[in-house]
Amino acid sequence: MALAKPPKKHVFLFYCAECEELACKVAALSDSITLQTIKWRTFDDGFPNIYINNAQDLRGNHVAFLASFSHPGAIFEQISVIYNLPRLFAASFTLVLPFFPTGSFERMEEEGDVATAFTMARILSNIPISRGGPTSVVIYDIHALQERFYFGDNVLPLFETGIPLLKQRLHQLPDADNVVIAFPDDGAWKRFHKQLDHFPVVICTKVREDDKRIVRIKEGSPAGRHVVIVDDLVQSGGTLIECQKVLAAHGAANVSAYVTHGVFPKQSWERFLHKNGMETAFSYFWITDSCPHTVKAIANKAPFEVLSLAGSIADALKI
């Protein structure tokens, strides 16, 4: 006798203000996801004055929240909501945090260094349980692999990746059969090579010469190929630019780049625009919409293209 299919999971999806566009895309992809709204207000002293609309309707239903911790000031008000939603008698609670931002620069080299990534993981690990049990935390391409072990047993981290979006886009290129994947360092290779193992590979490395860090090719050949540099995130973009120069010097026909998280503080994305004689530096620069501020800033600006996480997020919410 065949097992009966479980009833379709319907999710009420809340979101922070800057994730509204991504949340709408997620909801548009599934009739089992309904958007819900929050009034993000402040008191005169600047502290949050938040109201969750339709809170009574959440009882016995699956609830999710799409977050963006784009700057420290945005975290507190969202954490306040994240801690409150599971307590409204929700059947389950899922937190979608596409970009886990803390820790990308951390180096624990001496006593006194503070591990903010560990602190953030502890904060998220203490989200109250819902009626259905621990919170599911969905994160894409976390920067340091060891950070996945920072989370406690009170939450269920689900680590996803944007690489399938890149692979889909690469197959659409006119020179798809001539693509080589380049990793800017061993860390990027360890993080992504198993997902891209059917492509030829170039591995770069950074070496120190006097006070400078020089990028060199450690393995593989880019000659005559369309080389796509792959990493999890970009900040200033200096490493990507140095990689592009080395790959071009070794005969790459074209160079493109992909990062899951286009952080680009201080508008550093401007150095990649097709202007000021850089038309041929990067043919394409793909990012996802994990950092909403960047997506708005680079809209319709070559060589940037946005590969949306909406479909992947919608699938994760069905679990």
Short mmCIF file of N, CA, C and O in Angstrom, two decimals, residues 50 103 106-107 136 141 253 290:
data_model
loop_
_atom_site.label_atom_id
_atom_site.label_comp_id
_atom_site.label_asym_id
_atom_site.label_seq_id
_atom_site.Cartn_x
_atom_site.Cartn_y
_atom_site.Cartn_z
N ILE A 50 8.22 48.09 16.64
CA ILE A 50 7.89 47.11 15.59
C ILE A 50 6.52 46.48 15.86
O ILE A 50 6.18 46.19 17.01
N GLY A 103 32.70 37.93 10.31
CA GLY A 103 33.81 36.99 10.27
C GLY A 103 34.61 36.96 8.99
O GLY A 103 35.58 36.23 8.87
N GLU A 106 38.01 38.17 9.99
CA GLU A 106 38.54 37.80 11.29
C GLU A 106 39.76 36.89 11.20
O GLU A 106 39.79 35.94 10.44
N ARG A 107 40.75 37.23 11.98
CA ARG A 107 41.92 36.39 12.15
C ARG A 107 42.21 36.30 13.64
O ARG A 107 42.56 37.29 14.28
N SER A 136 14.97 26.35 11.70
CA SER A 136 15.86 26.06 10.58
C SER A 136 16.49 27.38 10.12
O SER A 136 15.77 28.36 9.92
N ASP A 141 26.59 29.81 1.11
CA ASP A 141 28.04 29.94 0.95
C ASP A 141 28.68 30.75 2.09
O ASP A 141 29.24 31.83 1.89
N ALA A 253 41.50 34.08 -23.11
CA ALA A 253 40.77 34.81 -24.15
C ALA A 253 39.78 35.79 -23.54
O ALA A 253 39.60 36.90 -24.04
N SER A 290 21.95 38.18 -2.66
CA SER A 290 22.08 38.01 -1.21
C SER A 290 22.38 39.33 -0.50
O SER A 290 22.18 39.43 0.71
#
